[in-house]
Tab-separated table of C-alpha atoms and ligand atoms in Angstrom:
chain	number	residue	atom	x	y	z
L	693	MET	CA	-32.478	-7.308	-7.366
L	694	LYS	CA	-30.927	-6.403	-10.722
L	695	LEU	CA	-28.695	-3.468	-11.468
L	696	LEU	CA	-27.809	-2.368	-14.978
L	697	ILE	CA	-24.810	-0.072	-15.470
L	698	LYS	CA	-25.276	1.336	-18.955
L	699	GLY	CA	-22.924	2.918	-21.478
L	700	GLY	CA	-19.760	3.298	-19.378
L	701	ARG	CA	-16.189	2.594	-20.447
L	702	VAL	CA	-15.684	-0.825	-18.889
L	703	ILE	CA	-12.068	-1.434	-17.933
L	704	ASP	CA	-11.129	-4.824	-16.549
L	705	PRO	CA	-7.386	-5.418	-16.958
L	706	GLU	CA	-7.599	-9.000	-15.684
L	707	ASN	CA	-9.936	-9.950	-18.561
L	708	HIS	CA	-8.396	-7.526	-21.082
L	709	ILE	CA	-11.597	-5.525	-21.443
L	710	ASP	CA	-11.555	-1.840	-22.398
L	711	GLU	CA	-14.745	-0.983	-24.259
L	712	ILE	CA	-18.019	0.931	-23.975
L	713	MET	CA	-20.367	-1.763	-22.662
L	714	ASP	CA	-23.161	-2.486	-20.240
L	715	VAL	CA	-22.764	-4.429	-17.014
L	716	LEU	CA	-25.666	-6.380	-15.538
L	717	VAL	CA	-25.455	-7.177	-11.834
L	718	ALA	CA	-27.839	-9.642	-10.214
L	719	ASP	CA	-27.966	-10.022	-6.432
L	720	GLY	CA	-24.562	-8.415	-6.061
L	721	ARG	CA	-22.841	-10.580	-8.690
L	722	ILE	CA	-21.925	-9.631	-12.256
L	723	GLU	CA	-24.157	-11.617	-14.586
L	724	GLU	CA	-23.259	-10.201	-17.971
L	725	ILE	CA	-20.900	-7.729	-19.627
L	726	LYS	CA	-21.743	-6.871	-23.239
L	727	LYS	CA	-22.974	-4.159	-25.544
L	728	ASP	CA	-26.590	-2.975	-25.369
L	729	ILE	CA	-28.119	-5.117	-22.656
L	730	ALA	CA	-31.857	-4.431	-22.844
L	731	ILE	CA	-33.628	-2.827	-19.910
L	732	LYS	CA	-36.485	-5.184	-19.159
L	733	GLY	CA	-39.458	-3.431	-17.636
L	734	ALA	CA	-38.983	-2.100	-14.119
L	735	GLU	CA	-37.303	-5.145	-12.604
L	736	GLY	CA	-34.230	-3.303	-11.415
L	737	LYS	CA	-32.223	-0.153	-11.189
L	738	VAL	CA	-30.408	1.447	-14.132
L	739	ILE	CA	-27.330	3.638	-13.781
L	740	ASP	CA	-26.401	5.829	-16.743
L	741	ALA	CA	-22.589	5.547	-16.861
L	742	ASN	CA	-22.183	7.550	-20.059
L	743	GLY	CA	-18.820	9.340	-19.971
L	744	LYS	CA	-17.797	7.425	-16.865
L	745	LEU	CA	-15.377	4.604	-16.127
L	746	VAL	CA	-16.696	1.269	-14.885
L	747	CYS	CA	-13.940	-0.682	-13.121
L	748	PRO	CA	-13.492	-3.509	-10.651
L	749	GLY	CA	-13.469	-2.233	-7.069
L	750	PHE	CA	-10.064	-0.822	-6.212
L	751	ILE	CA	-7.868	-2.661	-3.710
L	752	ASP	CA	-5.502	-0.962	-1.300
L	753	MET	CA	-3.105	-3.623	-0.078
L	754	HIS	CA	-1.438	-1.393	2.550
L	755	VAL	CA	-3.430	0.669	5.046
L	756	HIS	CA	-3.322	1.344	8.775
L	757	LEU	CA	-6.807	1.201	10.309
L	758	ARG	CA	-5.417	1.709	13.854
L	759	GLU	CA	-7.967	-0.536	15.563
L	760	PRO	CA	-7.467	-1.994	18.133
L	761	GLY	CA	-5.562	0.431	20.334
L	762	TYR	CA	-5.269	3.696	18.451
L	763	GLU	CA	-8.919	4.542	17.825
L	764	TYR	CA	-8.131	8.204	18.539
L	765	LYS	CA	-6.254	8.203	15.219
L	766	GLU	CA	-8.667	6.087	13.127
L	767	ASP	CA	-10.895	3.072	13.539
L	768	ILE	CA	-12.290	0.417	11.251
L	769	ALA	CA	-15.560	2.342	10.833
L	770	SER	CA	-13.872	5.616	9.817
L	771	GLY	CA	-11.026	4.014	7.845
L	772	THR	CA	-13.298	1.858	5.717
L	773	ARG	CA	-15.557	4.859	5.053
L	774	ALA	CA	-12.498	6.766	3.868
L	775	ALA	CA	-11.697	3.787	1.623
L	776	ALA	CA	-15.190	3.724	0.140
L	777	ALA	CA	-15.128	7.479	-0.439
L	778	GLY	CA	-11.845	7.069	-2.305
L	779	GLY	CA	-13.071	4.273	-4.593
L	780	PHE	CA	-11.641	1.283	-2.731
L	781	THR	CA	-13.778	-1.771	-2.031
L	782	THR	CA	-11.042	-3.837	-0.389
L	783	VAL	CA	-8.254	-2.921	2.013
L	784	CYS	CA	-5.543	-4.953	3.723
L	785	CYS	CA	-4.696	-3.587	7.157
L	786	MET	CA	-1.297	-3.624	8.806
L	787	PRO	CA	-0.772	-5.265	12.201
L	788	ASN	CA	0.985	-2.397	14.056
L	789	THR	CA	-2.007	-1.972	16.340
L	790	ASP	CA	-2.137	-2.349	20.139
L	791	PRO	CA	-2.220	-5.255	20.709
L	792	VAL	CA	-0.337	-6.207	17.550
L	793	ILE	CA	-2.116	-8.586	15.145
L	794	ASP	CA	0.314	-11.358	16.042
L	795	ASN	CA	-2.170	-14.061	17.077
L	796	ALA	CA	-5.503	-15.507	15.971
L	797	ALA	CA	-7.553	-13.692	18.629
L	798	VAL	CA	-6.550	-10.218	17.447
L	799	ALA	CA	-6.951	-11.183	13.772
L	800	ALA	CA	-10.432	-12.535	14.565
L	801	PHE	CA	-11.259	-9.322	16.443
L	802	VAL	CA	-10.318	-7.205	13.407
L	803	ARG	CA	-12.439	-9.374	11.116
L	804	GLU	CA	-15.402	-9.219	13.478
L	805	ARG	CA	-15.141	-5.440	13.799
L	806	ALA	CA	-14.833	-5.146	10.033
L	807	ALA	CA	-17.967	-7.255	9.550
L	808	LYS	CA	-19.879	-5.117	12.082
L	809	SER	CA	-18.647	-1.585	11.492
L	810	GLY	CA	-16.752	-1.721	8.185
L	811	VAL	CA	-18.201	-0.750	4.814
L	812	VAL	CA	-15.581	-2.387	2.545
L	813	ASN	CA	-13.791	-5.747	2.557
L	814	VAL	CA	-11.032	-5.829	5.174
L	815	PHE	CA	-8.254	-8.421	5.119
L	816	PRO	CA	-5.892	-8.349	8.094
L	817	ILE	CA	-2.151	-8.740	7.695
L	818	GLY	CA	-0.519	-10.685	10.518
L	819	ALA	CA	2.803	-9.796	12.103
L	820	ILE	CA	6.027	-11.544	11.101
L	821	THR	CA	7.338	-11.512	14.671
L	822	LYS	CA	5.614	-11.522	18.061
L	823	LYS	CA	4.819	-7.966	19.188
L	824	GLN	CA	6.727	-6.931	16.038
L	825	ALA	CA	9.771	-7.138	18.280
L	826	GLY	CA	11.880	-8.757	15.581
L	827	THR	CA	13.025	-11.758	17.570
L	828	GLU	CA	10.465	-14.604	17.631
L	829	ILE	CA	8.348	-15.483	14.590
L	830	THR	CA	4.564	-15.684	14.947
L	831	GLU	CA	2.322	-18.764	14.701
L	832	MET	CA	1.762	-18.291	10.999
L	833	ALA	CA	-0.597	-21.233	10.440
L	834	GLU	CA	-2.832	-19.810	13.173
L	835	LEU	CA	-2.791	-16.344	11.578
L	836	LEU	CA	-3.663	-17.844	8.187
L	837	ALA	CA	-6.544	-19.825	9.696
L	838	ALA	CA	-7.816	-16.627	11.348
L	839	GLY	CA	-8.014	-14.862	7.983
L	840	CYS	CA	-4.647	-13.119	7.552
L	841	ILE	CA	-3.639	-12.892	3.909
L	842	ALA	CA	-0.006	-11.826	4.365
L	843	LEU	CA	2.617	-11.126	7.011
L	844	SER	CA	4.392	-7.880	7.850
L	845	ASP	CA	6.152	-6.055	10.670
L	846	ASP	CA	5.397	-2.786	8.839
L	847	GLY	CA	6.323	0.307	10.756
L	848	LYS	CA	9.726	-1.220	11.281
L	849	PRO	CA	12.118	-3.585	9.552
L	850	VAL	CA	12.983	-7.113	10.661
L	851	THR	CA	16.582	-6.185	11.407
L	852	ASP	CA	17.888	-9.686	12.129
L	853	ALA	CA	18.554	-11.435	8.814
L	854	GLY	CA	18.432	-14.854	10.457
L	855	VAL	CA	14.952	-14.160	11.858
L	856	MET	CA	13.828	-12.930	8.435
L	857	ARG	CA	15.206	-16.049	6.766
L	858	ASN	CA	13.368	-18.254	9.233
L	859	ALA	CA	10.155	-16.247	8.754
L	860	LEU	CA	10.410	-16.545	4.962
L	861	ASN	CA	10.880	-20.301	5.164
L	862	TYR	CA	7.756	-20.659	7.307
L	863	ALA	CA	5.679	-18.149	5.318
L	864	LYS	CA	6.490	-20.072	2.162
L	865	MET	CA	5.006	-23.268	3.609
L	866	PHE	CA	1.685	-21.427	3.931
L	867	SER	CA	2.033	-19.497	0.656
L	868	LEU	CA	1.851	-16.236	2.604
L	869	PRO	CA	3.663	-13.269	1.071
L	870	VAL	CA	5.952	-11.359	3.430
L	871	LEU	CA	5.551	-7.584	3.147
L	872	SER	CA	8.803	-5.923	4.072
L	873	HIS	CA	9.255	-2.412	5.440
L	874	CYS	CA	12.832	-1.800	4.367
L	875	GLU	CA	15.158	0.460	6.291
L	876	GLU	CA	18.626	-0.087	7.664
L	877	MET	CA	18.211	1.620	11.037
L	878	SER	CA	21.911	2.258	11.570
L	879	LEU	CA	21.767	4.589	8.552
L	880	VAL	CA	18.394	6.114	9.499
L	881	ARG	CA	19.113	6.915	13.156
L	882	ASP	CA	17.217	10.126	13.997
L	883	GLY	CA	16.880	11.285	10.386
L	884	GLN	CA	13.830	13.411	9.634
L	885	MET	CA	13.731	13.686	5.836
L	886	HIS	CA	15.462	12.493	2.658
L	887	GLU	CA	19.200	13.166	2.828
L	888	GLY	CA	20.277	15.513	0.079
L	889	TYR	CA	20.366	19.147	-0.993
L	890	TYR	CA	17.144	20.099	0.829
L	891	SER	CA	17.985	18.407	4.148
L	892	THR	CA	21.138	20.546	4.175
L	893	ILE	CA	19.238	23.736	3.301
L	894	TYR	CA	16.458	23.077	5.831
L	895	GLY	CA	18.797	21.971	8.627
L	896	LEU	CA	17.054	18.647	9.183
L	897	LYS	CA	18.929	15.370	9.679
L	898	GLY	CA	18.851	13.228	6.562
L	899	ILE	CA	17.884	9.637	5.810
L	900	PRO	CA	19.927	8.407	2.837
L	901	ALA	CA	18.139	6.513	0.051
L	902	GLU	CA	20.765	3.828	0.656
L	903	ALA	CA	19.117	2.983	4.008
L	904	GLU	CA	16.199	1.584	1.999
L	905	GLU	CA	18.300	0.230	-0.862
L	906	LEU	CA	20.481	-1.799	1.494
L	907	MET	CA	17.526	-3.576	3.125
L	908	VAL	CA	15.765	-4.122	-0.209
L	909	ASN	CA	18.900	-5.872	-1.440
L	910	ARG	CA	19.111	-7.968	1.725
L	911	ASP	CA	15.515	-9.074	1.312
L	912	ILE	CA	16.007	-9.889	-2.365
L	913	ILE	CA	18.955	-12.079	-1.385
L	914	LEU	CA	16.813	-13.784	1.279
L	915	ALA	CA	13.996	-14.283	-1.254
L	916	ARG	CA	16.539	-15.966	-3.524
L	917	LEU	CA	17.781	-18.129	-0.653
L	918	THR	CA	14.343	-19.248	0.521
L	919	ALA	CA	12.260	-18.973	-2.684
L	920	ALA	CA	9.607	-17.251	-0.562
L	921	HIS	CA	7.518	-14.351	-1.878
L	922	VAL	CA	8.952	-11.057	-0.626
L	923	HIS	CA	6.890	-7.949	-1.304
L	924	ILE	CA	8.661	-4.637	-0.754
L	925	CYS	CA	6.413	-2.010	0.864
L	926	HIS	CA	6.346	1.660	-0.206
L	927	VAL	CA	9.392	1.586	-2.456
L	928	SER	CA	10.806	5.110	-2.700
L	929	ALA	CA	14.421	5.006	-3.918
L	930	GLN	CA	15.972	4.650	-7.349
L	931	GLY	CA	18.430	2.005	-6.150
L	932	SER	CA	15.549	-0.049	-4.728
L	933	VAL	CA	13.590	-0.208	-7.989
L	934	GLU	CA	16.773	-0.980	-9.924
L	935	ALA	CA	17.498	-3.901	-7.576
L	936	ILE	CA	13.899	-5.163	-7.831
L	937	ARG	CA	13.979	-4.913	-11.639
L	938	ALA	CA	17.197	-6.958	-11.769
L	939	ALA	CA	15.836	-9.510	-9.267
L	940	LYS	CA	12.659	-10.017	-11.293
L	941	LYS	CA	14.778	-10.626	-14.411
L	942	GLN	CA	16.569	-13.380	-12.486
L	943	GLY	CA	13.235	-14.967	-11.602
L	944	ILE	CA	13.402	-14.129	-7.891
L	945	ASN	CA	9.954	-14.042	-6.260
L	946	VAL	CA	9.832	-10.340	-5.406
L	947	THR	CA	7.090	-7.762	-5.942
L	948	CYS	CA	6.637	-4.186	-4.746
L	949	GLU	CA	4.251	-1.303	-4.270
L	950	VAL	CA	4.582	2.487	-4.420
L	951	THR	CA	2.514	5.144	-2.659
L	952	PRO	CA	0.853	8.112	-4.384
L	953	HIS	CA	2.841	10.532	-2.185
L	954	HIS	CA	6.202	9.085	-3.217
L	955	LEU	CA	5.131	9.393	-6.865
L	956	VAL	CA	4.164	13.069	-6.746
L	957	LEU	CA	5.606	14.905	-3.738
L	958	PRO	CA	9.293	15.960	-3.756
L	959	ASP	CA	11.420	16.449	-0.627
L	960	GLU	CA	11.526	20.184	-1.400
L	961	ILE	CA	8.037	20.602	0.142
L	962	VAL	CA	9.371	19.641	3.573
L	963	GLY	CA	10.573	23.281	3.668
L	964	SER	CA	7.090	24.223	4.909
L	965	TYR	CA	8.059	22.361	8.108
L	966	ASP	CA	4.473	21.138	8.046
L	967	ALA	CA	4.594	17.734	9.738
L	968	ASP	CA	1.951	16.440	7.321
L	969	THR	CA	4.913	16.023	4.934
L	970	LYS	CA	6.682	13.746	7.422
L	971	VAL	CA	6.466	10.129	6.369
L	972	ASN	CA	8.531	6.978	6.426
L	973	PRO	CA	10.170	6.331	4.002
L	974	PRO	CA	10.659	10.075	3.484
L	975	LEU	CA	9.606	12.040	0.406
L	976	ARG	CA	12.513	11.792	-2.042
L	977	SER	CA	14.189	14.064	-4.594
L	978	GLU	CA	13.061	14.527	-8.211
L	979	GLU	CA	15.530	11.974	-9.594
L	980	HIS	CA	14.097	9.272	-7.334
L	981	ILE	CA	10.561	10.279	-8.349
L	982	ALA	CA	11.529	9.979	-12.033
L	983	ALA	CA	12.948	6.498	-11.357
L	984	LEU	CA	9.657	5.482	-9.664
L	985	HIS	CA	7.661	6.683	-12.701
L	986	LYS	CA	9.895	4.629	-14.996
L	987	ALA	CA	9.504	1.562	-12.768
L	988	LEU	CA	5.732	2.033	-12.715
L	989	LEU	CA	5.616	2.003	-16.508
L	990	ASP	CA	7.941	-0.943	-17.141
L	991	GLY	CA	6.179	-3.273	-14.704
L	992	THR	CA	8.867	-3.260	-12.011
L	993	ILE	CA	6.263	-1.820	-9.627
L	994	ASP	CA	3.264	-4.132	-9.229
L	995	ALA	CA	0.766	-1.988	-7.336
L	996	ILE	CA	-0.078	1.435	-6.027
L	997	ALA	CA	-0.879	1.278	-2.290
L	998	THR	CA	-1.564	4.267	-0.074
L	999	ASP	CA	0.166	3.312	3.200
L	1000	HIS	CA	-2.768	5.292	4.645
L	1001	ALA	CA	-1.328	6.234	8.061
L	1002	PRO	CA	-3.595	8.684	9.890
L	1003	HIS	CA	-2.618	10.323	13.173
L	1004	ASN	CA	-4.307	12.422	15.831
L	1005	ARG	CA	-3.761	16.193	15.628
L	1006	ASP	CA	-1.346	16.346	18.576
L	1007	SER	CA	1.025	13.912	16.851
L	1008	LYS	CA	1.335	16.271	13.884
L	1009	ASP	CA	0.865	19.785	15.335
L	1010	CYS	CA	4.337	19.947	16.841
L	1011	GLU	CA	8.031	20.410	16.028
L	1012	TYR	CA	9.056	18.482	12.909
L	1013	ASP	CA	11.439	16.153	14.721
L	1014	LEU	CA	8.804	15.254	17.330
L	1015	ALA	CA	6.015	14.604	14.826
L	1016	ALA	CA	4.769	11.146	13.867
L	1017	ASN	CA	5.387	9.684	10.410
L	1018	GLY	CA	2.404	9.139	8.170
L	1019	ILE	CA	0.168	10.482	5.405
L	1020	SER	CA	-3.540	9.682	5.030
L	1021	GLY	CA	-4.141	8.557	1.480
L	1022	LEU	CA	-7.389	6.616	1.085
L	1023	GLU	CA	-9.637	9.506	0.080
L	1024	THR	CA	-7.169	11.198	-2.260
L	1025	ALA	CA	-5.104	8.409	-3.878
L	1026	VAL	CA	-7.159	7.896	-7.037
L	1027	ALA	CA	-7.669	11.617	-7.600
L	1028	VAL	CA	-3.947	12.276	-7.140
L	1029	ILE	CA	-2.922	9.563	-9.612
L	1030	MET	CA	-5.597	10.692	-12.067
L	1031	ASP	CA	-4.599	14.347	-11.825
L	1032	ARG	CA	-0.828	14.068	-11.604
L	1033	LEU	CA	-0.067	11.000	-13.729
L	1034	VAL	CA	-3.010	10.159	-16.007
L	1035	LEU	CA	-4.009	13.681	-17.069
L	1036	LYS	CA	-0.318	14.543	-17.561
L	1037	GLY	CA	0.024	11.606	-19.983
L	1038	ILE	CA	2.443	9.621	-17.825
L	1039	LEU	CA	0.054	6.729	-17.135
L	1040	SER	CA	-2.928	5.474	-19.168
L	1041	ILE	CA	-6.308	4.882	-17.539
L	1042	PRO	CA	-6.111	1.076	-18.005
L	1043	GLN	CA	-2.613	1.118	-16.478
L	1044	MET	CA	-3.955	3.057	-13.501
L	1045	VAL	CA	-6.881	0.658	-13.055
L	1046	SER	CA	-4.511	-2.283	-13.242
L	1047	LEU	CA	-2.180	-0.806	-10.592
L	1048	PHE	CA	-5.140	-0.285	-8.259
L	1049	THR	CA	-6.730	-3.688	-8.820
L	1050	MET	CA	-4.235	-6.434	-9.601
E	152	DOR	O1	4.927	6.877	7.647
E	152	DOR	C1	4.672	5.776	8.123
E	152	DOR	N1	3.635	5.597	8.995
E	152	DOR	N2	5.441	4.745	7.792
E	152	DOR	C2	5.332	3.547	8.390
E	152	DOR	O2	6.047	2.653	8.048
E	152	DOR	C3	4.362	3.348	9.485
E	152	DOR	C4	3.234	4.288	9.384
E	152	DOR	C5	2.405	4.342	10.644
E	152	DOR	O3	1.986	3.279	11.109
E	152	DOR	O4	2.141	5.440	11.122
E	153	ZN	ZN1	6.198	0.910	6.351
E	154	ZN	ZN1	2.595	1.193	6.449
């Protein structure tokens, strides 16, 4: 079966392509990309892509699909449909499920479910520590063999630096990146939103940007010590991107991602007391947002990832301090970036495609 996508603006950052061209697909594989590919008889389907963008499938390297254990929030069937609706063809799912993806059996279960009920590619991320308890590292070789492409205790930090060092040394042996959720819990405590002018006005306990910055710096130091690949999840603070920029200049193996919500939503909107604005790390102030934009443009930030974290209604329809953290992003991410960054001239279309695909 052949498919011809005609006359679209083909953008493929990996191969430095940005031109009006045709794409010929045969049996699900790209056969040819060039100008004016002839339509031969009726041997396939033709899509008129005039005025449209033709890009590689978008990848979201940080989502929560909630299966197994929290299917009342989301499952692999619904989460991958949300991904497809949003333009993503591949997602990497975090292991904070119940049970945690901390062994081969759970990783295999996720892959089997994805093959049966999923509609996009799903790559599981294995836990760094057993039960994400932060004390004993997982059997990483087993997780790799079962299809995990990275390791993370996302949802919480690995607070013990010695455990993190050990984990990085092992992860490096298997060339697995370690995705770090950075927060220094002794500064977070029961904070509800970004600490600053608005937390004072709204009477909500604050989480200082330094809680993130401190842990980002610790992990950069551990990346330097171990030469392992540390990837910082959902970077949200100015001090964090400044530290990552400096670390990259020194050749330390560190990368990072940013979410659409941290790029466009300021902490001021928490004043609605709508728990849909409650997320971890919290929405930051305008100066942090400006620093994230700068870091996105100068290559300090490597990817946009949604941290898609859906919840059931009861977890959100309640007092702000009782509500769960998390924003669902898969269906809206591309539209938000397009509308708020590309159409405002902050980001070019090829830059956007690159941040969603590489
Ligand atoms: O807001 C968040 N929600 N941040 C996290 O780190 C975890 C996530 C979740 O799993 O709900
Ligand atoms: Zn996280
Ligand atoms: Zn997450």
